[in-house]
Amino acid sequence: MTPLSVLDRHSADLVALLQRLVLIPTVNPPGDHYETITALLTRELRGAGLQARRIPFHDPRQKNGRVPNWRTHPRFNVIGYRATGATKTLHFNAPL
């Protein structure tokens, strides 16, 4: 089974998830609805059989007013992984 065949087989589910994500108005700035979208992503990862957690992220730039306050616009990192016993991990992170 190739990655492309898996994507083809699940294309309707992937499109439906993308539609749900796009409907969440995560306007940035200020960073509206991050709690909502990261909770959804965490549930979807768990539903796909991965271990997942959502970690609050506090940007040091918030102290000088360059980004919205985390109390009114909380930010999160979502981490999903499959425990395989691998000794190395590849990590992707998107900037604010």
PDB file of N, CA and C in Angstrom:
ATOM      1  N   MET A   1       0.855  -1.176   0.000  1.00  0.00           N
ATOM      2  CA  MET A   1       0.000   0.000   0.000  1.00  0.00           C
ATOM      3  C   MET A   1       0.902   1.241   0.000  1.00  0.00           C
ATOM      4  N   THR A   2       0.665   2.122  -0.915  1.00  0.00           N
ATOM      5  CA  THR A   2       1.456   3.346  -1.021  1.00  0.00           C
ATOM      6  C   THR A   2       0.733   4.498  -0.319  1.00  0.00           C
ATOM      7  N   PRO A   3       1.479   5.540   0.053  1.00  0.00           N
ATOM      8  CA  PRO A   3       0.818   6.706   0.637  1.00  0.00           C
ATOM      9  C   PRO A   3      -0.262   7.293  -0.281  1.00  0.00           C
ATOM     10  N   LEU A   4      -0.001   7.300  -1.573  1.00  0.00           N
ATOM     11  CA  LEU A   4      -0.981   7.833  -2.516  1.00  0.00           C
ATOM     12  C   LEU A   4      -2.270   7.009  -2.515  1.00  0.00           C
ATOM     13  N   SER A   5      -2.151   5.704  -2.430  1.00  0.00           N
ATOM     14  CA  SER A   5      -3.355   4.871  -2.412  1.00  0.00           C
ATOM     15  C   SER A   5      -4.163   5.090  -1.134  1.00  0.00           C
ATOM     16  N   VAL A   6      -3.470   5.323  -0.029  1.00  0.00           N
ATOM     17  CA  VAL A   6      -4.176   5.613   1.231  1.00  0.00           C
ATOM     18  C   VAL A   6      -4.905   6.949   1.117  1.00  0.00           C
ATOM     19  N   LEU A   7      -4.225   7.950   0.561  1.00  0.00           N
ATOM     20  CA  LEU A   7      -4.874   9.255   0.375  1.00  0.00           C
ATOM     21  C   LEU A   7      -6.074   9.139  -0.559  1.00  0.00           C
ATOM     22  N   ASP A   8      -5.929   8.394  -1.632  1.00  0.00           N
ATOM     23  CA  ASP A   8      -7.049   8.200  -2.566  1.00  0.00           C
ATOM     24  C   ASP A   8      -8.234   7.532  -1.877  1.00  0.00           C
ATOM     25  N   ARG A   9      -7.945   6.524  -1.073  1.00  0.00           N
ATOM     26  CA  ARG A   9      -9.009   5.776  -0.404  1.00  0.00           C
ATOM     27  C   ARG A   9      -9.747   6.636   0.622  1.00  0.00           C
ATOM     28  N   HIS A  10      -9.062   7.605   1.204  1.00  0.00           N
ATOM     29  CA  HIS A  10      -9.662   8.428   2.258  1.00  0.00           C
ATOM     30  C   HIS A  10      -9.893   9.874   1.822  1.00  0.00           C
ATOM     31  N   SER A  11      -9.929  10.116   0.533  1.00  0.00           N
ATOM     32  CA  SER A  11     -10.020  11.500   0.055  1.00  0.00           C
ATOM     33  C   SER A  11     -11.282  12.211   0.541  1.00  0.00           C
ATOM     34  N   ALA A  12     -12.403  11.536   0.589  1.00  0.00           N
ATOM     35  CA  ALA A  12     -13.641  12.189   1.045  1.00  0.00           C
ATOM     36  C   ALA A  12     -13.528  12.600   2.512  1.00  0.00           C
ATOM     37  N   ASP A  13     -12.938  11.742   3.339  1.00  0.00           N
ATOM     38  CA  ASP A  13     -12.747  12.079   4.753  1.00  0.00           C
ATOM     39  C   ASP A  13     -11.787  13.253   4.912  1.00  0.00           C
ATOM     40  N   LEU A  14     -10.737  13.273   4.103  1.00  0.00           N
ATOM     41  CA  LEU A  14      -9.762  14.358   4.182  1.00  0.00           C
ATOM     42  C   LEU A  14     -10.370  15.691   3.758  1.00  0.00           C
ATOM     43  N   VAL A  15     -11.177  15.661   2.721  1.00  0.00           N
ATOM     44  CA  VAL A  15     -11.854  16.884   2.273  1.00  0.00           C
ATOM     45  C   VAL A  15     -12.822  17.372   3.347  1.00  0.00           C
ATOM     46  N   ALA A  16     -13.551  16.452   3.974  1.00  0.00           N
ATOM     47  CA  ALA A  16     -14.498  16.831   5.028  1.00  0.00           C
ATOM     48  C   ALA A  16     -13.762  17.457   6.216  1.00  0.00           C
ATOM     49  N   LEU A  17     -12.608  16.895   6.591  1.00  0.00           N
ATOM     50  CA  LEU A  17     -11.828  17.470   7.679  1.00  0.00           C
ATOM     51  C   LEU A  17     -11.318  18.856   7.295  1.00  0.00           C
ATOM     52  N   LEU A  18     -10.816  19.000   6.095  1.00  0.00           N
ATOM     53  CA  LEU A  18     -10.344  20.302   5.639  1.00  0.00           C
ATOM     54  C   LEU A  18     -11.471  21.334   5.673  1.00  0.00           C
ATOM     55  N   GLN A  19     -12.668  20.941   5.263  1.00  0.00           N
ATOM     56  CA  GLN A  19     -13.809  21.862   5.298  1.00  0.00           C
ATOM     57  C   GLN A  19     -14.110  22.289   6.732  1.00  0.00           C
ATOM     58  N   ARG A  20     -14.061  21.342   7.667  1.00  0.00           N
ATOM     59  CA  ARG A  20     -14.307  21.673   9.081  1.00  0.00           C
ATOM     60  C   ARG A  20     -13.251  22.645   9.603  1.00  0.00           C
ATOM     61  N   LEU A  21     -11.996  22.425   9.211  1.00  0.00           N
ATOM     62  CA  LEU A  21     -10.911  23.290   9.669  1.00  0.00           C
ATOM     63  C   LEU A  21     -11.054  24.703   9.106  1.00  0.00           C
ATOM     64  N   VAL A  22     -11.372  24.795   7.816  1.00  0.00           N
ATOM     65  CA  VAL A  22     -11.483  26.104   7.168  1.00  0.00           C
ATOM     66  C   VAL A  22     -12.660  26.902   7.730  1.00  0.00           C
ATOM     67  N   LEU A  23     -13.695  26.233   8.193  1.00  0.00           N
ATOM     68  CA  LEU A  23     -14.856  26.925   8.751  1.00  0.00           C
ATOM     69  C   LEU A  23     -14.582  27.556  10.112  1.00  0.00           C
ATOM     70  N   ILE A  24     -13.498  27.177  10.771  1.00  0.00           N
ATOM     71  CA  ILE A  24     -13.161  27.767  12.065  1.00  0.00           C
ATOM     72  C   ILE A  24     -12.399  29.067  11.796  1.00  0.00           C
ATOM     73  N   PRO A  25     -12.958  30.204  12.197  1.00  0.00           N
ATOM     74  CA  PRO A  25     -12.348  31.497  11.853  1.00  0.00           C
ATOM     75  C   PRO A  25     -11.143  31.829  12.740  1.00  0.00           C
ATOM     76  N   THR A  26     -10.015  31.240  12.415  1.00  0.00           N
ATOM     77  CA  THR A  26      -8.792  31.486  13.188  1.00  0.00           C
ATOM     78  C   THR A  26      -8.079  32.721  12.634  1.00  0.00           C
ATOM     79  N   VAL A  27      -8.698  33.851  12.818  1.00  0.00           N
ATOM     80  CA  VAL A  27      -8.173  35.116  12.300  1.00  0.00           C
ATOM     81  C   VAL A  27      -6.896  35.475  13.061  1.00  0.00           C
ATOM     82  N   ASN A  28      -5.840  35.753  12.295  1.00  0.00           N
ATOM     83  CA  ASN A  28      -4.569  36.095  12.904  1.00  0.00           C
ATOM     84  C   ASN A  28      -3.974  37.304  12.180  1.00  0.00           C
ATOM     85  N   PRO A  29      -3.635  38.412  12.898  1.00  0.00           N
ATOM     86  CA  PRO A  29      -3.917  38.586  14.308  1.00  0.00           C
ATOM     87  C   PRO A  29      -5.393  38.863  14.546  1.00  0.00           C
ATOM     88  N   PRO A  30      -5.854  38.646  15.695  1.00  0.00           N
ATOM     89  CA  PRO A  30      -5.185  38.402  16.965  1.00  0.00           C
ATOM     90  C   PRO A  30      -4.965  36.930  17.303  1.00  0.00           C
ATOM     91  N   GLY A  31      -5.564  35.997  16.583  1.00  0.00           N
ATOM     92  CA  GLY A  31      -5.424  34.584  16.908  1.00  0.00           C
ATOM     93  C   GLY A  31      -6.697  34.012  17.502  1.00  0.00           C
ATOM     94  N   ASP A  32      -7.812  34.370  16.878  1.00  0.00           N
ATOM     95  CA  ASP A  32      -9.112  33.893  17.363  1.00  0.00           C
ATOM     96  C   ASP A  32      -9.269  32.391  17.161  1.00  0.00           C
ATOM     97  N   HIS A  33      -9.956  31.757  18.103  1.00  0.00           N
ATOM     98  CA  HIS A  33     -10.425  30.372  18.008  1.00  0.00           C
ATOM     99  C   HIS A  33      -9.317  29.321  17.919  1.00  0.00           C
ATOM    100  N   TYR A  34      -8.129  29.638  18.421  1.00  0.00           N
ATOM    101  CA  TYR A  34      -7.061  28.638  18.430  1.00  0.00           C
ATOM    102  C   TYR A  34      -7.416  27.466  19.333  1.00  0.00           C
ATOM    103  N   GLU A  35      -8.108  27.743  20.440  1.00  0.00           N
ATOM    104  CA  GLU A  35      -8.528  26.642  21.319  1.00  0.00           C
ATOM    105  C   GLU A  35      -9.422  25.665  20.559  1.00  0.00           C
ATOM    106  N   THR A  36     -10.348  26.187  19.792  1.00  0.00           N
ATOM    107  CA  THR A  36     -11.292  25.359  19.051  1.00  0.00           C
ATOM    108  C   THR A  36     -10.585  24.493  18.011  1.00  0.00           C
ATOM    109  N   ILE A  37      -9.724  25.106  17.210  1.00  0.00           N
ATOM    110  CA  ILE A  37      -9.101  24.351  16.125  1.00  0.00           C
ATOM    111  C   ILE A  37      -8.079  23.338  16.650  1.00  0.00           C
ATOM    112  N   THR A  38      -7.347  23.697  17.710  1.00  0.00           N
ATOM    113  CA  THR A  38      -6.368  22.745  18.228  1.00  0.00           C
ATOM    114  C   THR A  38      -7.039  21.594  18.975  1.00  0.00           C
ATOM    115  N   ALA A  39      -8.186  21.857  19.595  1.00  0.00           N
ATOM    116  CA  ALA A  39      -8.945  20.764  20.215  1.00  0.00           C
ATOM    117  C   ALA A  39      -9.450  19.801  19.141  1.00  0.00           C
ATOM    118  N   LEU A  40      -9.937  20.351  18.022  1.00  0.00           N
ATOM    119  CA  LEU A  40     -10.389  19.515  16.912  1.00  0.00           C
ATOM    120  C   LEU A  40      -9.236  18.670  16.361  1.00  0.00           C
ATOM    121  N   LEU A  41      -8.091  19.293  16.135  1.00  0.00           N
ATOM    122  CA  LEU A  41      -6.944  18.560  15.606  1.00  0.00           C
ATOM    123  C   LEU A  41      -6.487  17.458  16.563  1.00  0.00           C
ATOM    124  N   THR A  42      -6.513  17.743  17.852  1.00  0.00           N
ATOM    125  CA  THR A  42      -6.133  16.737  18.850  1.00  0.00           C
ATOM    126  C   THR A  42      -7.086  15.542  18.805  1.00  0.00           C
ATOM    127  N   ARG A  43      -8.380  15.810  18.737  1.00  0.00           N
ATOM    128  CA  ARG A  43      -9.373  14.716  18.641  1.00  0.00           C
ATOM    129  C   ARG A  43      -9.175  13.910  17.365  1.00  0.00           C
ATOM    130  N   GLU A  44      -8.929  14.582  16.257  1.00  0.00           N
ATOM    131  CA  GLU A  44      -8.743  13.877  14.977  1.00  0.00           C
ATOM    132  C   GLU A  44      -7.505  12.991  15.014  1.00  0.00           C
ATOM    133  N   LEU A  45      -6.425  13.483  15.578  1.00  0.00           N
ATOM    134  CA  LEU A  45      -5.213  12.665  15.684  1.00  0.00           C
ATOM    135  C   LEU A  45      -5.472  11.426  16.541  1.00  0.00           C
ATOM    136  N   ARG A  46      -6.144  11.611  17.663  1.00  0.00           N
ATOM    137  CA  ARG A  46      -6.474  10.464  18.522  1.00  0.00           C
ATOM    138  C   ARG A  46      -7.401   9.491  17.798  1.00  0.00           C
ATOM    139  N   GLY A  47      -8.361  10.039  17.052  1.00  0.00           N
ATOM    140  CA  GLY A  47      -9.267   9.193  16.289  1.00  0.00           C
ATOM    141  C   GLY A  47      -8.561   8.399  15.207  1.00  0.00           C
ATOM    142  N   ALA A  48      -7.422   8.895  14.745  1.00  0.00           N
ATOM    143  CA  ALA A  48      -6.627   8.193  13.733  1.00  0.00           C
ATOM    144  C   ALA A  48      -5.653   7.202  14.361  1.00  0.00           C
ATOM    145  N   GLY A  49      -5.734   7.060  15.700  1.00  0.00           N
ATOM    146  CA  GLY A  49      -4.909   6.067  16.369  1.00  0.00           C
ATOM    147  C   GLY A  49      -3.571   6.584  16.879  1.00  0.00           C
ATOM    148  N   LEU A  50      -3.365   7.889  16.827  1.00  0.00           N
ATOM    149  CA  LEU A  50      -2.125   8.454  17.344  1.00  0.00           C
ATOM    150  C   LEU A  50      -2.323   8.907  18.783  1.00  0.00           C
ATOM    151  N   GLN A  51      -1.236   9.002  19.494  1.00  0.00           N
ATOM    152  CA  GLN A  51      -1.279   9.651  20.793  1.00  0.00           C
ATOM    153  C   GLN A  51      -1.177  11.143  20.495  1.00  0.00           C
ATOM    154  N   ALA A  52      -1.939  11.948  21.206  1.00  0.00           N
ATOM    155  CA  ALA A  52      -1.956  13.380  20.908  1.00  0.00           C
ATOM    156  C   ALA A  52      -2.146  14.176  22.185  1.00  0.00           C
ATOM    157  N   ARG A  53      -1.530  15.327  22.184  1.00  0.00           N
ATOM    158  CA  ARG A  53      -1.743  16.256  23.289  1.00  0.00           C
ATOM    159  C   ARG A  53      -1.609  17.682  22.790  1.00  0.00           C
ATOM    160  N   ARG A  54      -2.239  18.550  23.537  1.00  0.00           N
ATOM    161  CA  ARG A  54      -2.257  19.976  23.221  1.00  0.00           C
ATOM    162  C   ARG A  54      -1.533  20.699  24.347  1.00  0.00           C
ATOM    163  N   ILE A  55      -0.532  21.476  23.972  1.00  0.00           N
ATOM    164  CA  ILE A  55       0.307  22.133  24.974  1.00  0.00           C
ATOM    165  C   ILE A  55       0.163  23.645  24.821  1.00  0.00           C
ATOM    166  N   PRO A  56      -0.206  24.340  25.906  1.00  0.00           N
ATOM    167  CA  PRO A  56      -0.280  25.802  25.831  1.00  0.00           C
ATOM    168  C   PRO A  56       1.093  26.380  25.495  1.00  0.00           C
ATOM    169  N   PHE A  57       1.099  27.394  24.659  1.00  0.00           N
ATOM    170  CA  PHE A  57       2.334  28.033  24.229  1.00  0.00           C
ATOM    171  C   PHE A  57       2.274  29.499  24.608  1.00  0.00           C
ATOM    172  N   HIS A  58       3.288  29.961  25.299  1.00  0.00           N
ATOM    173  CA  HIS A  58       3.363  31.366  25.695  1.00  0.00           C
ATOM    174  C   HIS A  58       4.550  31.995  24.985  1.00  0.00           C
ATOM    175  N   ASP A  59       4.274  32.937  24.131  1.00  0.00           N
ATOM    176  CA  ASP A  59       5.305  33.613  23.355  1.00  0.00           C
ATOM    177  C   ASP A  59       5.894  34.747  24.196  1.00  0.00           C
ATOM    178  N   PRO A  60       7.208  34.795  24.351  1.00  0.00           N
ATOM    179  CA  PRO A  60       7.800  35.876  25.148  1.00  0.00           C
ATOM    180  C   PRO A  60       7.505  37.267  24.579  1.00  0.00           C
ATOM    181  N   ARG A  61       7.179  37.356  23.300  1.00  0.00           N
ATOM    182  CA  ARG A  61       6.850  38.659  22.710  1.00  0.00           C
ATOM    183  C   ARG A  61       5.540  39.219  23.262  1.00  0.00           C
ATOM    184  N   GLN A  62       4.732  38.362  23.918  1.00  0.00           N
ATOM    185  CA  GLN A  62       3.477  38.841  24.480  1.00  0.00           C
ATOM    186  C   GLN A  62       3.726  39.864  25.581  1.00  0.00           C
ATOM    187  N   LYS A  63       4.853  39.756  26.246  1.00  0.00           N
ATOM    188  CA  LYS A  63       5.152  40.669  27.354  1.00  0.00           C
ATOM    189  C   LYS A  63       5.329  42.110  26.884  1.00  0.00           C
ATOM    190  N   ASN A  64       5.789  42.295  25.652  1.00  0.00           N
ATOM    191  CA  ASN A  64       5.986  43.667  25.179  1.00  0.00           C
ATOM    192  C   ASN A  64       4.874  44.115  24.229  1.00  0.00           C
ATOM    193  N   GLY A  65       3.787  43.338  24.162  1.00  0.00           N
ATOM    194  CA  GLY A  65       2.625  43.742  23.380  1.00  0.00           C
ATOM    195  C   GLY A  65       2.734  43.502  21.889  1.00  0.00           C
ATOM    196  N   ARG A  66       3.754  42.784  21.427  1.00  0.00           N
ATOM    197  CA  ARG A  66       3.912  42.560  19.985  1.00  0.00           C
ATOM    198  C   ARG A  66       2.959  41.495  19.457  1.00  0.00           C
ATOM    199  N   VAL A  67       2.456  40.619  20.316  1.00  0.00           N
ATOM    200  CA  VAL A  67       1.444  39.635  19.921  1.00  0.00           C
ATOM    201  C   VAL A  67       0.340  39.651  20.976  1.00  0.00           C
ATOM    202  N   PRO A  68      -0.865  39.198  20.623  1.00  0.00           N
ATOM    203  CA  PRO A  68      -1.982  39.253  21.574  1.00  0.00           C
ATOM    204  C   PRO A  68      -1.698  38.490  22.863  1.00  0.00           C
ATOM    205  N   ASN A  69      -2.321  38.923  23.911  1.00  0.00           N
ATOM    206  CA  ASN A  69      -2.163  38.316  25.219  1.00  0.00           C
ATOM    207  C   ASN A  69      -2.700  36.889  25.223  1.00  0.00           C
ATOM    208  N   TRP A  70      -1.966  35.965  25.829  1.00  0.00           N
ATOM    209  CA  TRP A  70      -2.373  34.557  25.839  1.00  0.00           C
ATOM    210  C   TRP A  70      -3.628  34.333  26.665  1.00  0.00           C
ATOM    211  N   ARG A  71      -3.946  35.242  27.564  1.00  0.00           N
ATOM    212  CA  ARG A  71      -5.167  35.066  28.357  1.00  0.00           C
ATOM    213  C   ARG A  71      -6.415  35.291  27.504  1.00  0.00           C
ATOM    214  N   THR A  72      -6.343  36.227  26.569  1.00  0.00           N
ATOM    215  CA  THR A  72      -7.497  36.503  25.713  1.00  0.00           C
ATOM    216  C   THR A  72      -7.435  35.736  24.390  1.00  0.00           C
ATOM    217  N   HIS A  73      -6.245  35.357  23.965  1.00  0.00           N
ATOM    218  CA  HIS A  73      -6.062  34.620  22.714  1.00  0.00           C
ATOM    219  C   HIS A  73      -5.005  33.536  22.925  1.00  0.00           C
ATOM    220  N   PRO A  74      -5.375  32.458  23.650  1.00  0.00           N
ATOM    221  CA  PRO A  74      -4.386  31.426  23.963  1.00  0.00           C
ATOM    222  C   PRO A  74      -3.873  30.725  22.703  1.00  0.00           C
ATOM    223  N   ARG A  75      -2.618  30.347  22.757  1.00  0.00           N
ATOM    224  CA  ARG A  75      -1.966  29.615  21.661  1.00  0.00           C
ATOM    225  C   ARG A  75      -1.605  28.221  22.159  1.00  0.00           C
ATOM    226  N   PHE A  76      -1.564  27.276  21.230  1.00  0.00           N
ATOM    227  CA  PHE A  76      -1.249  25.892  21.592  1.00  0.00           C
ATOM    228  C   PHE A  76      -0.387  25.249  20.515  1.00  0.00           C
ATOM    229  N   ASN A  77       0.406  24.314  20.933  1.00  0.00           N
ATOM    230  CA  ASN A  77       1.057  23.385  20.018  1.00  0.00           C
ATOM    231  C   ASN A  77       0.315  22.074  20.134  1.00  0.00           C
ATOM    232  N   VAL A  78       0.062  21.424  19.012  1.00  0.00           N
ATOM    233  CA  VAL A  78      -0.562  20.105  19.005  1.00  0.00           C
ATOM    234  C   VAL A  78       0.516  19.111  18.603  1.00  0.00           C
ATOM    235  N   ILE A  79       0.681  18.103  19.434  1.00  0.00           N
ATOM    236  CA  ILE A  79       1.678  17.074  19.165  1.00  0.00           C
ATOM    237  C   ILE A  79       0.958  15.745  19.005  1.00  0.00           C
ATOM    238  N   GLY A  80       1.175  15.122  17.867  1.00  0.00           N
ATOM    239  CA  GLY A  80       0.615  13.800  17.613  1.00  0.00           C
ATOM    240  C   GLY A  80       1.747  12.860  17.254  1.00  0.00           C
ATOM    241  N   TYR A  81       1.718  11.669  17.800  1.00  0.00           N
ATOM    242  CA  TYR A  81       2.789  10.726  17.508  1.00  0.00           C
ATOM    243  C   TYR A  81       2.303   9.291  17.672  1.00  0.00           C
ATOM    244  N   ARG A  82       3.043   8.431  17.078  1.00  0.00           N
ATOM    245  CA  ARG A  82       2.796   6.995  17.196  1.00  0.00           C
ATOM    246  C   ARG A  82       4.035   6.409  17.855  1.00  0.00           C
ATOM    247  N   ALA A  83       3.849   5.783  18.999  1.00  0.00           N
ATOM    248  CA  ALA A  83       4.977   5.181  19.720  1.00  0.00           C
ATOM    249  C   ALA A  83       5.439   3.940  18.955  1.00  0.00           C
ATOM    250  N   THR A  84       6.602   4.066  18.333  1.00  0.00           N
ATOM    251  CA  THR A  84       7.127   2.947  17.522  1.00  0.00           C
ATOM    252  C   THR A  84       8.412   2.368  18.090  1.00  0.00           C
ATOM    253  N   GLY A  85       8.944   3.001  19.127  1.00  0.00           N
ATOM    254  CA  GLY A  85      10.215   2.561  19.670  1.00  0.00           C
ATOM    255  C   GLY A  85      11.408   3.157  18.947  1.00  0.00           C
ATOM    256  N   ALA A  86      11.162   4.075  18.028  1.00  0.00           N
ATOM    257  CA  ALA A  86      12.250   4.702  17.278  1.00  0.00           C
ATOM    258  C   ALA A  86      13.133   5.519  18.221  1.00  0.00           C
ATOM    259  N   THR A  87      14.411   5.549  17.932  1.00  0.00           N
ATOM    260  CA  THR A  87      15.338   6.308  18.760  1.00  0.00           C
ATOM    261  C   THR A  87      15.478   7.750  18.295  1.00  0.00           C
ATOM    262  N   LYS A  88      15.002   8.052  17.095  1.00  0.00           N
ATOM    263  CA  LYS A  88      15.063   9.420  16.572  1.00  0.00           C
ATOM    264  C   LYS A  88      13.669   9.866  16.162  1.00  0.00           C
ATOM    265  N   THR A  89      13.450  11.178  16.246  1.00  0.00           N
ATOM    266  CA  THR A  89      12.150  11.745  15.922  1.00  0.00           C
ATOM    267  C   THR A  89      12.338  12.898  14.953  1.00  0.00           C
ATOM    268  N   LEU A  90      11.411  13.035  14.034  1.00  0.00           N
ATOM    269  CA  LEU A  90      11.386  14.171  13.114  1.00  0.00           C
ATOM    270  C   LEU A  90      10.258  15.085  13.563  1.00  0.00           C
ATOM    271  N   HIS A  91      10.559  16.354  13.716  1.00  0.00           N
ATOM    272  CA  HIS A  91       9.607  17.318  14.264  1.00  0.00           C
ATOM    273  C   HIS A  91       9.405  18.460  13.275  1.00  0.00           C
ATOM    274  N   PHE A  92       8.154  18.794  13.004  1.00  0.00           N
ATOM    275  CA  PHE A  92       7.811  19.950  12.179  1.00  0.00           C
ATOM    276  C   PHE A  92       7.119  20.960  13.054  1.00  0.00           C
ATOM    277  N   ASN A  93       7.423  22.227  12.863  1.00  0.00           N
ATOM    278  CA  ASN A  93       6.789  23.270  13.652  1.00  0.00           C
ATOM    279  C   ASN A  93       6.511  24.466  12.739  1.00  0.00           C
ATOM    280  N   ALA A  94       5.326  25.025  12.862  1.00  0.00           N
ATOM    281  CA  ALA A  94       4.969  26.202  12.076  1.00  0.00           C
ATOM    282  C   ALA A  94       5.154  27.443  12.935  1.00  0.00           C
ATOM    283  N   PRO A  95       5.745  28.498  12.374  1.00  0.00           N
ATOM    284  CA  PRO A  95       5.923  29.728  13.153  1.00  0.00           C
ATOM    285  C   PRO A  95       4.591  30.422  13.365  1.00  0.00           C
ATOM    286  N   LEU A  96       4.575  31.342  14.322  1.00  0.00           N
ATOM    287  CA  LEU A  96       3.356  32.126  14.585  1.00  0.00           C
ATOM    288  C   LEU A  96       3.008  32.969  13.409  1.00  0.00           C
TER     289      LEU A  96
END
